[in-house]
XYZ file of C-alpha atoms in Angstrom:
83
model
C 28.426 44.902 126.422
C 26.504 46.700 129.154
C 28.296 49.572 130.878
C 27.489 50.345 134.501
C 27.757 53.562 136.475
C 28.101 51.720 139.777
C 29.030 48.150 140.627
C 29.038 46.546 144.033
C 29.799 43.228 145.598
C 28.658 41.393 148.677
C 30.577 38.374 149.882
C 28.395 36.005 151.869
C 28.894 32.947 154.029
C 25.840 31.361 155.654
C 24.174 34.770 155.642
C 20.818 35.684 157.124
C 18.621 35.865 154.006
C 16.369 38.595 155.402
C 19.315 40.870 156.175
C 20.909 40.090 152.822
C 17.658 40.815 150.961
C 17.447 44.222 152.664
C 21.025 44.983 151.594
C 20.330 43.936 148.016
C 17.144 46.006 147.857
C 18.952 49.037 149.241
C 21.720 48.796 146.638
C 19.350 48.287 143.719
C 17.009 51.133 144.739
C 18.367 53.630 142.199
C 17.839 54.935 138.685
C 21.557 54.476 137.933
C 22.834 51.615 135.799
C 24.066 49.240 138.499
C 25.373 45.719 138.781
C 25.611 43.786 142.044
C 27.826 40.742 142.415
C 26.933 38.293 145.154
C 29.889 36.027 145.860
C 28.653 33.096 147.904
C 31.256 31.151 149.875
C 28.617 29.135 151.737
C 28.513 25.340 151.698
C 25.116 25.481 149.913
C 23.713 27.831 147.256
C 20.627 28.819 149.279
C 21.343 32.521 148.675
C 20.737 32.100 144.943
C 16.959 31.985 145.472
C 16.904 35.686 146.458
C 19.136 36.821 143.575
C 16.344 37.199 141.039
C 16.953 40.714 139.732
C 18.676 40.959 136.323
C 21.156 43.438 137.817
C 22.534 40.748 140.130
C 25.227 38.293 139.161
C 25.311 35.401 141.604
C 28.656 33.627 141.897
C 28.630 30.420 143.926
C 32.131 29.360 144.891
C 31.409 26.520 147.339
C 34.655 27.430 149.105
C 36.148 30.294 151.024
C 38.191 32.800 149.070
C 40.446 35.308 150.726
C 39.329 38.933 150.426
C 42.221 39.694 148.082
C 41.122 36.932 145.689
C 37.561 38.268 145.605
C 38.760 41.804 144.919
C 40.774 40.473 141.969
C 37.738 38.607 140.618
C 35.545 41.715 140.816
C 38.256 43.990 139.394
C 38.601 41.697 136.379
C 34.853 41.754 135.770
C 34.604 45.514 136.288
C 37.385 46.340 133.820
C 34.903 45.448 131.108
C 31.701 46.884 132.594
C 32.250 50.410 133.970
C 31.752 53.538 131.893
């Protein structure tokens, strides 16, 4: 089980792919052990095509989750992955 020093999440809905790619690149530009979760609430999974780095976990929901639900999802994942 991989342990991470930093995890992050970006929740997207019909996002501008250029802006999103810049955000992803900025987060991943580190020597730290990081994991980035992209939670995609969009009607299509178009965002997946820019989530090619191994440090990204793409989660396509195909529906809109409330912020609280997403926080719970990420907290559950992180309980097992942070040093």
